[in-house]
Amino acid sequence: MSDEDGVGDADGADGIDAATSADASDDHHDFWAEAVADEIEQRVVKQRETTDEASGEERPVSRDPDDPIVIKGGVSPSGVAHLGNVNEIMRGYFVAEVLRERGHEVRQVFTSDDRDPLRKLPRKLADADGNIVGLGEVDAGALGRNLGKPYTDIPDPFGEADSYAAHFAALLAADAERLGVDIEMYSNTELYEDGSFDPVVERVLADVDTAREVLSEYQAKADADYVPFNPICEDCGKLTETVTDIDLDAETVDYVCTDMEVGDETIEGCGHEGTATFREGKLPWRFEWPAQWQVLDVDFEPFGKDHAEGSWPSGVDIADTVLDIEPPEPMVYEWFTLNGETLSSSAGNIVTVPELLDLLEPEVIRYFFALNPTRARDLDLERLDQLVDDFDRFERAYYEGVDDDSLTAFAEAAYPHVVDEVADERPIRLPYTFAAVLGMVDDPTLREKLAHDEGHIPDDADEATVAAALARVEQARTWAERMDNAYNYRLQADLPETAFDDATTDALDSLAAVVADGADGETIQAAIYDTARDHDIEPGDLFEAGYRLFFDETQGPRLGEFLGDLEREFVVDRLRRER
RNA sequence: GGGCUGGUAGCUCAGUUAGGGAGAGCGUCUGGCUUUUAACCAGACGGUCGGGGGUUCAACUCCCUCCCAGCCCGCCA
């Protein structure tokens, strides 16, 4: 691109090629959200035109110029808000941000699909702070009695929120807030109860034959008796699926509360025969999703690969054929794996936003979700340092550029949306593993000194800058502890129990004398070798003795330089096994 | 069984939309920092771009086929 040598000289022959490629290179983007935003802009423009593109005929606009662009996400409140759910928030967020940057008004809405029935007991739940707890820590029996009922009709197992659904929705809203994403939460149940869905339910049931026909293309279930509406039994409170009559004028259905097959289990119906209004039940998901598009005027919705083959194609068809609305722009995101395995709350292979925020900054999480959504990727907590390093490099690419053009271009486009606010200068980022080394000591002053001596903190850094830089130390420390990895060492405040032979104790005493003389870190490092040799022991053994004394371990960080930074008297005393 | 998506260096990933030089970081190795002990610096090694076939002057990129992983094709979301 801006390669100046060679290319210019050869231009006589390449002039045509150059012009051609320049013409074709316009819709390239360095950040996927920009390409998606292009699609949405085209959709919006089309909807504002008064001339139908295909027929050339005049038509009423389907979109008011003042209408904001609506981006949606949504999940079923099934027990734990885990990092996989965050896809639904963050993928849309980046598209929203790009559109806002281009001057559009954008609403990011989020549905809690909370009229869905509880189908089986979750093995894990998350408490109000996002901590994962087992089913045994709550009243599982109470939950079991509520199988088949909408989440909004089930009490919060923690006894705090209004319902199971409310508890979960609060978790997700809190996660969004932690990540700095402003979403408008919608309760599906409320959309039914306040009548928002009435027109859609009426339309679907008024043309139930068409609805059935469309769905049958995608699902075997849509047989001759199938009615795409599930009333809530007024007697037992469970969702049921046997509708016997539809009264469009009264906006009610008659039903029999029959058994519902859920996987290999059966949720028993109570046999009650009753009548429910359109507000006392729900559309099956494949209809409910398009219903949400209509009611919330959705322009764009990212969804996981599980929807790509099943409910998306049928949803498009239903939107088109039954509801006569234009489906939103889609985007399929690949699922990521956690520690090499698929996310699974039942197997316990999940991580929540609060858990992750103990280990790294929110901008690193946002960075993770700014990466190419179509690529399957792994989040490896053992190697979290890699992710953080990648983020640091990405940040550096934004401020200074790096020798990887595609990364620099990606950073220029994406970085402003990944951080809360773009600072004037690149923030100080301690390398994550170095921060883990600093985490071996508790004294904040010493941490700062170590970071400064290593050249990570400039002399003129003010207090706030230093504090911000050192914040990562706590995170890396927590990481080292949770992973119990090679950085999980801790400077021992008290003298550990030791058993050294005479040669080693003599060597330690000699080394103590060197330190007492005022040796700096490098000198101490060299002195360890010299002293070992003088006392006829292996340097490795002396190092090990040092690690035993200071960390109560056999290994640790670079010992000489580390000791050089500690308080001299303390080091001397410890080497002499006195404290 | 059919379909969708993914598979690029030991690891994490760019690059594939638009065919032309296979890349980065980390790790590893070597060297430096007055002599192995995880922080710093430099360099090197490292890939049949999942396998095979085809189109093309030219293929990681397009086409076909096979392998692996996840998902969908029952229900539910």
XYZ file of C-alpha atoms (C1' of nucleotides) in Angstrom:
656
model
C 0.000 0.000 0.000
C 2.364 2.769 0.912
C 5.384 0.898 -0.335
C 7.271 3.569 -2.192
C 10.236 1.786 -3.636
C 9.965 -0.355 -6.688
C 6.270 -0.093 -7.277
C 6.327 3.437 -8.607
C 9.064 2.691 -11.107
C 7.156 -0.177 -12.639
C 4.001 1.851 -13.000
C 4.129 2.134 -16.769
C 3.094 -1.474 -17.092
C 0.886 -1.718 -14.020
C -1.182 1.401 -14.390
C -4.345 -0.392 -15.388
C -4.080 -2.981 -12.670
C -3.543 -0.347 -10.041
C -6.624 1.568 -11.123
C -8.709 -1.579 -11.195
C -7.733 -2.721 -7.759
C -8.316 0.741 -6.361
C -11.896 0.590 -7.580
C -12.503 -2.775 -6.046
C -10.932 -2.077 -2.689
C -13.581 0.152 -1.216
C -15.646 -2.199 0.893
C -12.758 -3.733 2.701
C -12.828 -3.342 6.461
C -10.296 -4.057 9.121
C -12.913 -4.679 11.794
C -15.822 -7.067 11.243
C -18.290 -4.748 12.975
C -17.762 -2.189 10.223
C -18.783 -4.637 7.519
C -21.892 -5.526 9.518
C -22.648 -1.848 10.013
C -22.493 -1.393 6.230
C -25.196 -4.010 5.806
C -27.397 -2.368 8.399
C -26.962 1.043 6.821
C -28.036 -0.346 3.475
C -31.097 -1.871 5.096
C -32.000 1.412 6.732
C -31.555 3.383 3.541
C -33.733 0.914 1.678
C -36.466 1.130 4.282
C -36.504 4.882 4.036
C -36.903 4.910 0.272
C -40.295 5.507 -1.212
C -39.518 3.530 -4.340
C -39.531 -0.217 -4.166
C -36.209 -1.462 -5.385
C -37.501 -4.534 -7.170
C -40.688 -3.282 -8.786
C -39.816 0.379 -9.087
C -43.223 1.241 -7.690
C -43.967 3.936 -5.192
C -44.695 2.702 -1.693
C -44.999 4.098 1.789
C -41.715 4.150 3.665
C -41.410 1.383 6.208
C -39.202 3.434 8.426
C -39.371 6.867 9.919
C -36.160 8.869 9.442
C -36.082 9.506 13.184
C -36.336 5.845 14.159
C -33.215 4.656 15.887
C -31.432 1.527 14.747
C -32.262 -1.356 17.058
C -29.783 -4.074 17.912
C -30.999 -7.019 19.924
C -29.629 -9.842 21.961
C -31.383 -12.259 24.233
C -31.073 -15.352 26.352
C -33.225 -17.725 28.292
C -32.673 -17.202 32.029
C -31.532 -20.715 32.734
C -29.475 -20.312 35.887
C -25.995 -18.969 35.255
C -25.006 -15.915 33.262
C -21.733 -17.191 31.841
C -19.243 -15.755 29.430
C -20.916 -17.445 26.475
C -23.995 -15.320 27.085
C -21.805 -12.260 26.857
C -21.586 -12.882 23.121
C -25.190 -11.712 22.968
C -24.184 -8.432 24.574
C -20.745 -7.664 23.208
C -21.123 -8.682 19.576
C -24.036 -6.315 19.184
C -22.237 -3.684 21.194
C -19.407 -3.304 18.706
C -21.824 -2.969 15.826
C -23.793 -0.399 17.800
C -20.629 1.537 18.543
C -19.554 1.634 14.919
C -22.994 2.840 13.879
C -22.973 5.531 16.571
C -19.560 6.609 15.364
C -21.138 7.084 11.964
C -23.766 9.345 13.463
C -26.681 6.968 13.881
C -28.860 6.747 16.928
C -28.728 3.168 18.159
C -30.649 1.314 20.856
C -29.250 -1.923 22.133
C -32.100 -4.008 23.505
C -31.924 -7.322 25.250
C -34.690 -9.779 25.915
C -34.787 -12.037 28.901
C -36.780 -14.893 27.410
C -38.333 -15.470 30.762
C -41.683 -16.919 29.849
C -39.817 -20.028 28.787
C -40.517 -22.949 31.076
C -37.974 -24.375 33.472
C -37.386 -27.685 31.728
C -34.893 -29.356 33.989
C -33.096 -28.570 37.170
C -29.883 -26.662 36.581
C -26.824 -28.262 38.163
C -25.280 -24.901 38.859
C -26.659 -21.519 39.744
C -25.077 -18.147 40.226
C -25.834 -16.090 43.310
C -26.523 -12.374 43.177
C -22.796 -11.619 43.083
C -22.236 -13.968 40.190
C -20.590 -16.709 42.234
C -21.300 -20.219 41.015
C -23.023 -22.414 43.545
C -24.282 -25.959 43.347
C -27.920 -26.868 43.303
C -27.511 -28.325 46.778
C -27.037 -24.893 48.288
C -30.523 -23.768 47.408
C -33.965 -25.251 47.910
C -33.818 -27.726 45.040
C -37.108 -29.278 46.021
C -38.925 -26.012 45.527
C -37.355 -25.691 42.116
C -38.307 -29.251 41.196
C -41.957 -28.574 41.934
C -41.827 -25.712 39.469
C -40.703 -27.658 36.432
C -42.755 -26.630 33.433
C -43.645 -23.190 34.759
C -42.414 -19.960 33.230
C -39.252 -18.633 34.851
C -41.115 -15.530 35.925
C -43.544 -17.668 37.945
C -40.804 -19.427 39.868
C -39.422 -17.955 43.088
C -35.812 -16.833 43.191
C -33.937 -19.783 44.717
C -31.892 -17.244 46.668
C -35.023 -15.599 48.015
C -33.961 -12.117 46.966
C -35.360 -11.140 43.578
C -39.005 -11.267 42.560
C -38.545 -14.458 40.605
C -36.052 -16.904 39.212
C -36.138 -14.902 36.004
C -35.617 -11.588 37.745
C -32.628 -12.978 39.591
C -31.039 -14.093 36.374
C -31.880 -10.930 34.448
C -30.248 -8.899 37.191
C -27.091 -10.965 36.830
C -26.930 -10.302 33.147
C -27.692 -6.626 33.524
C -24.904 -6.415 36.086
C -22.498 -8.088 33.686
C -23.420 -5.638 30.948
C -22.814 -2.781 33.329
C -19.476 -4.205 34.419
C -18.484 -4.290 30.782
C -19.716 -0.781 30.201
C -22.501 -1.739 27.810
C -25.756 0.113 28.018
C -28.592 -2.288 27.278
C -32.339 -1.951 27.626
C -33.603 -5.110 29.268
C -36.979 -6.434 28.221
C -38.823 -9.169 30.036
C -40.632 -11.382 27.589
C -43.309 -12.060 30.172
C -43.935 -8.352 30.504
C -44.223 -8.028 26.745
C -46.960 -10.651 26.863
C -48.660 -9.204 29.906
C -48.756 -5.628 28.673
C -50.210 -6.711 25.352
C -47.181 -5.912 23.206
C -47.347 -9.355 21.644
C -51.129 -9.354 21.180
C -51.067 -8.281 17.510
C -48.505 -10.961 16.676
C -50.353 -13.721 18.509
C -53.536 -12.670 16.793
C -51.903 -12.674 13.402
C -50.343 -16.095 13.902
C -53.565 -17.642 15.186
C -55.723 -15.914 12.594
C -53.720 -17.623 9.928
C -52.875 -20.757 11.800
C -52.900 -22.885 8.661
C -50.208 -20.795 7.024
C -48.227 -20.698 10.231
C -48.409 -24.463 10.497
C -47.490 -24.912 6.871
C -44.450 -22.663 7.112
C -43.179 -24.291 10.243
C -43.701 -27.780 8.890
C -41.022 -27.045 6.330
C -38.593 -26.916 9.206
C -40.074 -29.011 11.958
C -41.805 -32.358 11.941
C -43.799 -31.293 14.971
C -46.126 -29.068 12.981
C -48.818 -31.659 12.349
C -52.476 -31.030 11.571
C -53.387 -30.330 15.202
C -50.451 -28.091 15.941
C -51.280 -24.643 17.248
C -48.334 -22.301 17.748
C -49.406 -21.015 21.117
C -48.705 -22.486 24.549
C -51.162 -21.390 27.242
C -50.286 -21.339 30.903
C -52.590 -23.696 32.791
C -54.640 -21.663 35.212
C -54.748 -24.581 37.606
C -51.165 -25.857 37.831
C -49.317 -22.917 36.324
C -47.405 -24.960 33.792
C -47.113 -24.225 30.114
C -49.066 -26.646 28.029
C -49.297 -27.307 24.336
C -52.699 -28.722 23.585
C -54.931 -25.964 22.238
C -58.429 -27.147 21.340
C -60.026 -23.950 20.134
C -59.145 -20.421 19.093
C -61.455 -17.446 19.608
C -59.990 -14.513 17.723
C -62.711 -12.066 18.760
C -62.316 -12.747 22.444
C -58.556 -13.165 22.012
C -58.579 -16.442 23.902
C -57.781 -20.092 23.371
C -59.226 -23.191 24.974
C -56.760 -25.798 26.128
C -56.257 -29.073 27.889
C -53.323 -29.300 30.261
C -51.551 -32.348 28.861
C -48.143 -33.876 29.420
C -45.205 -32.124 27.843
C -42.234 -34.081 26.534
C -38.985 -32.484 27.512
C -35.990 -34.349 26.258
C -36.311 -37.830 27.653
C -38.402 -36.654 30.556
C -42.067 -35.858 30.767
C -43.493 -32.933 32.653
C -46.938 -34.070 33.674
C -49.962 -31.987 32.842
C -52.808 -31.785 35.341
C -55.574 -32.503 32.864
C -57.332 -29.226 33.532
C -59.437 -27.812 30.726
C -59.538 -24.057 30.598
C -59.416 -20.847 28.651
C -56.448 -18.506 28.396
C -56.077 -15.056 26.886
C -53.366 -14.211 24.410
C -51.513 -12.687 27.329
C -51.612 -15.874 29.379
C -49.294 -18.031 27.383
C -46.475 -17.832 24.923
C -45.566 -18.387 21.331
C -43.179 -21.255 20.668
C -39.654 -20.006 20.205
C -39.648 -20.221 16.432
C -42.553 -17.795 16.358
C -41.569 -15.834 19.410
C -38.260 -14.798 17.948
C -39.799 -13.167 14.854
C -42.442 -11.710 17.153
C -39.682 -9.966 19.068
C -38.266 -8.621 15.837
C -41.607 -7.098 15.014
C -42.470 -5.723 18.435
C -39.034 -4.297 19.115
C -38.316 -3.185 15.513
C -35.101 -5.147 15.438
C -32.587 -4.261 12.713
C -29.711 -6.478 13.707
C -29.238 -9.512 15.858
C -26.174 -11.651 16.401
C -26.798 -15.269 17.365
C -24.820 -18.393 18.074
C -24.226 -21.171 15.635
C -26.923 -23.261 17.288
C -29.541 -20.946 15.814
C -27.953 -20.707 12.407
C -29.395 -23.907 11.013
C -32.596 -24.270 12.960
C -34.524 -21.290 14.135
C -32.966 -18.631 11.914
C -34.165 -19.971 8.543
C -37.598 -20.747 9.919
C -37.698 -17.371 11.620
C -36.949 -15.614 8.354
C -39.706 -17.541 6.646
C -42.191 -16.803 9.417
C -41.269 -13.125 9.416
C -41.712 -13.025 5.690
C -44.722 -15.257 5.129
C -46.717 -14.988 8.330
C -45.875 -11.610 9.845
C -44.938 -9.753 6.687
C -41.966 -8.032 8.276
C -38.370 -7.820 7.205
C -36.138 -9.968 9.384
C -33.120 -8.265 10.927
C -29.623 -8.447 9.573
C -28.177 -11.652 10.962
C -24.734 -12.485 12.201
C -23.656 -15.939 13.320
C -20.948 -16.135 15.896
C -18.848 -19.202 16.589
C -18.868 -20.547 20.088
C -15.681 -20.401 22.028
C -14.335 -23.161 24.193
C -13.128 -22.764 27.746
C -9.865 -24.494 28.605
C -10.238 -26.538 25.452
C -13.700 -27.887 26.268
C -17.137 -26.740 25.227
C -18.926 -24.511 27.664
C -21.181 -26.555 29.880
C -22.856 -25.416 33.017
C -23.805 -28.948 33.972
C -20.205 -30.098 33.677
C -19.093 -26.985 35.496
C -17.016 -25.769 32.567
C -18.094 -22.173 32.733
C -16.686 -18.854 33.792
C -18.621 -15.743 34.705
C -17.835 -12.118 34.091
C -17.218 -11.316 37.779
C -14.862 -14.282 38.049
C -12.940 -13.131 35.016
C -12.831 -9.553 36.250
C -10.908 -10.809 39.269
C -8.190 -11.782 36.818
C -8.083 -9.058 34.204
C -9.411 -5.681 33.115
C -12.815 -5.301 31.474
C -11.155 -3.980 28.330
C -9.423 -7.321 27.896
C -12.808 -9.057 27.949
C -14.115 -6.574 25.426
C -11.026 -7.185 23.311
C -11.744 -10.910 23.363
C -15.184 -10.274 21.915
C -13.849 -7.782 19.375
C -11.922 -10.614 17.735
C -13.326 -12.260 14.645
C -16.679 -13.792 15.677
C -16.678 -16.381 12.917
C -13.606 -18.066 14.232
C -13.846 -20.738 16.876
C -11.451 -19.851 19.638
C -10.402 -21.070 23.009
C -10.261 -19.124 26.234
C -7.554 -20.846 28.223
C -7.470 -19.623 31.789
C -4.133 -21.313 32.401
C -2.715 -19.162 29.651
C -4.585 -16.012 30.411
C -1.268 -14.190 30.215
C -1.355 -14.792 26.475
C -4.706 -13.112 26.096
C -3.610 -10.149 28.173
C -0.335 -9.914 26.255
C -2.347 -9.960 23.037
C -4.478 -7.128 24.324
C -1.411 -5.125 25.340
C 0.029 -5.542 21.896
C -3.291 -4.580 20.349
C -3.259 -1.438 22.461
C 0.292 -0.684 21.473
C -0.717 -1.154 17.857
C -3.313 1.556 18.302
C -0.986 4.094 19.870
C 2.275 3.371 18.139
C 1.608 0.865 15.412
C 3.302 -2.516 15.262
C 5.070 -4.322 12.481
C 1.916 -6.287 11.733
C -0.139 -4.154 9.368
C -3.369 -6.065 9.787
C -3.172 -5.817 13.559
C -2.423 -2.103 13.395
C -5.380 -1.553 11.099
C -7.638 -3.662 13.312
C -6.520 -1.740 16.382
C -7.145 1.617 14.759
C -10.701 0.587 13.986
C -11.575 -1.398 17.083
C -9.557 -0.038 19.994
C -11.672 3.073 20.647
C -14.657 0.767 21.228
C -12.734 -1.654 23.388
C -11.716 0.902 26.012
C -14.008 3.152 28.011
C -12.158 6.196 26.914
C -9.135 6.600 24.696
C -6.440 8.123 26.855
C -4.065 10.702 25.403
C -1.134 8.473 26.115
C -0.864 4.737 26.084
C -1.609 3.448 29.561
C 1.188 1.702 31.405
C 0.598 -2.037 31.225
C 2.813 -4.294 33.259
C 3.412 -7.525 31.382
C 0.980 -9.937 32.975
C 3.512 -12.490 34.095
C 5.724 -9.736 35.485
C 2.719 -8.479 37.402
C 2.407 -12.019 38.734
C 5.997 -11.843 39.927
C 5.212 -8.584 41.730
C 2.265 -10.356 43.290
C 4.720 -12.472 45.246
C 5.256 -9.565 47.582
C 2.514 -7.854 49.534
C 4.080 -4.463 50.139
C 2.696 -1.944 47.636
C 5.765 0.254 47.939
C 7.994 -2.655 47.117
C 5.823 -3.575 44.162
C 6.186 -0.081 42.825
C 9.934 -0.122 43.371
C 10.279 -3.430 41.527
C 8.194 -2.190 38.617
C 10.108 1.048 38.491
C 13.512 -0.644 38.644
C 12.502 -2.881 35.796
C 11.726 0.147 33.703
C 7.969 -0.254 33.523
C 7.146 2.881 35.456
C 8.793 6.159 34.464
C 10.286 8.491 37.067
C 7.763 11.230 36.474
C 4.672 9.021 36.737
C 2.067 10.531 39.020
C 0.286 8.672 41.777
C -2.809 7.840 39.769
C -0.763 6.450 36.911
C 1.210 4.247 39.255
C -1.918 3.029 40.977
C -3.521 2.212 37.650
C -0.459 0.292 36.517
C -0.205 -1.667 39.741
C -3.863 -2.625 39.719
C -2.949 -5.500 37.437
C -0.707 -6.976 40.118
C -3.682 -7.997 42.235
C -5.333 -9.577 39.227
C -2.222 -11.491 38.216
C -1.747 -12.511 41.854
C -5.288 -13.912 41.964
C -4.644 -15.699 38.705
C -1.448 -17.283 40.043
C -3.319 -18.461 43.129
C -6.361 -19.816 41.324
C -4.296 -21.614 38.727
C -1.685 -22.538 41.310
C 0.874 -22.091 38.558
C 4.548 -21.227 38.313
C 3.914 -17.743 39.664
C 2.187 -18.813 42.815
C 4.975 -17.967 45.191
C 4.699 -15.784 48.196
C 7.428 -14.002 50.054
C 7.348 -15.567 53.509
C 6.959 -13.043 56.300
C 8.108 -15.605 58.868
C 11.104 -17.875 58.715
C 10.133 -21.222 57.177
C 11.309 -24.479 58.657
C 14.592 -25.453 57.091
C 17.161 -28.234 57.286
C 20.412 -27.293 55.612
C 23.740 -29.069 55.800
C 26.808 -27.298 57.161
C 28.214 -26.294 53.803
C 24.927 -24.688 52.853
C 24.526 -22.808 56.119
C 28.102 -21.552 55.767
C 27.375 -20.444 52.217
C 24.215 -18.647 53.347
C 26.179 -16.846 56.025
C 28.758 -15.749 53.463
C 26.010 -14.571 51.190
C 24.458 -12.652 54.083
C 27.779 -10.877 54.556
C 27.798 -9.849 50.900
C 24.299 -8.450 51.184
C 25.198 -6.710 54.432
C 28.024 -4.979 52.573
C 25.448 -3.289 50.419
C 25.522 -5.438 47.297
C 22.886 -4.666 44.675
C 20.730 -7.231 42.933
C 23.105 -8.089 40.149
C 25.966 -8.462 42.574
C 23.917 -10.741 44.771
C 22.994 -12.838 41.766
C 26.685 -13.235 40.904
C 27.569 -13.799 44.545
C 25.237 -16.781 44.710
C 27.351 -18.530 42.101
C 30.640 -17.471 43.656
C 29.586 -18.424 47.126
C 28.362 -21.821 46.009
C 31.655 -22.498 44.323
C 33.652 -21.308 47.338
C 31.734 -23.668 49.601
C 31.924 -26.546 47.197
C 28.197 -26.899 46.645
C 26.127 -26.782 43.494
C 24.743 -23.325 42.648
C 21.401 -25.018 42.205
C 21.451 -26.173 45.786
C 22.189 -22.706 47.041
C 19.428 -21.246 44.934
C 17.102 -23.828 46.312
C 18.125 -22.914 49.844
C 17.387 -19.290 49.050
C 13.997 -20.120 47.634
C 13.270 -22.210 50.693
C 14.141 -19.334 52.994
C 12.208 -16.650 51.196
C 9.352 -18.524 49.532
C 9.310 -21.898 51.289
C 9.589 -23.436 47.831
C 12.309 -24.966 45.697
C 11.917 -22.500 42.859
C 10.984 -18.899 42.353
C 11.744 -15.675 40.563
C 15.191 -14.429 39.624
C 16.633 -14.586 43.099
C 19.511 -12.109 43.212
C 17.649 -9.211 41.678
C 14.624 -10.017 43.730
C 16.588 -9.950 46.983
C 18.348 -6.788 45.903
C 15.042 -4.981 45.972
C 14.003 -6.148 49.408
C 14.909 -4.396 52.620
C 18.563 -5.180 53.256
C 18.352 -5.998 56.957
C 15.506 -8.339 56.355
C 17.427 -10.194 53.663
C 20.507 -10.455 55.842
C 18.547 -11.730 58.825
C 16.665 -14.216 56.738
C 19.830 -15.543 55.125
C 21.168 -16.022 58.637
C 17.951 -17.847 59.534
C 17.298 -15.344 62.301
C 13.845 -14.136 61.268
C -27.072 -40.307 7.269
C -27.892 -34.825 5.378
C -26.511 -29.689 6.296
C -23.806 -25.289 8.573
C -19.301 -23.373 10.686
C -14.323 -23.914 12.003
C -9.122 -26.446 11.079
C -2.685 -21.530 9.399
C 4.269 -22.598 13.735
C 4.669 -26.080 20.218
C 0.585 -22.286 22.178
C -2.745 -17.937 21.089
C -3.994 -15.842 16.638
C -3.648 -12.316 11.914
C -3.964 -13.104 6.649
C -9.076 -15.992 2.999
C -14.643 -11.214 1.387
C -10.615 -9.192 -3.650
C -5.711 -15.610 -6.211
C 0.627 -13.373 -6.824
C 6.198 -12.517 -0.848
C 3.212 -17.656 4.646
C 3.216 -13.739 9.006
C 3.013 -11.778 14.492
C 3.229 -12.430 19.752
C 4.401 -15.944 23.273
C 7.180 -20.479 24.017
C 11.740 -23.143 22.593
C 16.980 -22.815 21.375
C 21.474 -19.797 21.125
C 23.900 -15.518 22.609
C 24.126 -10.893 25.750
C 23.213 -8.646 30.606
C 30.930 -9.972 34.599
C 29.436 -17.270 35.217
C 21.890 -22.456 34.364
C 17.133 -20.468 38.306
C 10.973 -18.074 34.963
C 11.235 -9.997 34.873
C 15.378 -7.335 30.350
C 17.927 -7.278 25.153
C 19.463 -9.579 20.329
C 19.341 -13.515 16.954
C 17.943 -18.269 15.256
C 15.042 -22.545 14.776
C 10.115 -23.641 13.794
C 4.454 -24.496 9.299
C 3.032 -30.587 3.461
C -1.800 -23.288 5.624
C -6.179 -30.679 8.148
C -5.256 -34.773 3.681
C -5.925 -35.592 -1.577
C -7.465 -34.013 -6.413
C -8.890 -30.030 -9.910
C -9.040 -24.906 -12.301
C -5.040 -21.252 -13.218
C 0.955 -18.558 -15.735
C 0.091 -18.441 -10.279
C -4.061 -21.343 -4.862
C -3.915 -20.678 2.553
C -7.445 -18.001 -0.795
C -11.737 -20.592 -6.062
C -14.055 -25.802 -7.233
C -14.540 -31.235 -5.905
C -13.587 -34.976 -2.357
C -12.079 -37.042 2.223
C -10.570 -36.470 7.672
C -11.219 -34.020 12.516
C -14.135 -30.743 16.014
C -18.553 -28.098 17.350
C -23.469 -27.222 16.076
C -28.303 -28.007 13.449
C -31.547 -31.561 11.066
C -36.586 -34.581 17.662
C -38.141 -31.259 21.732
C -36.618 -26.715 23.932
C -34.160 -22.217 23.547
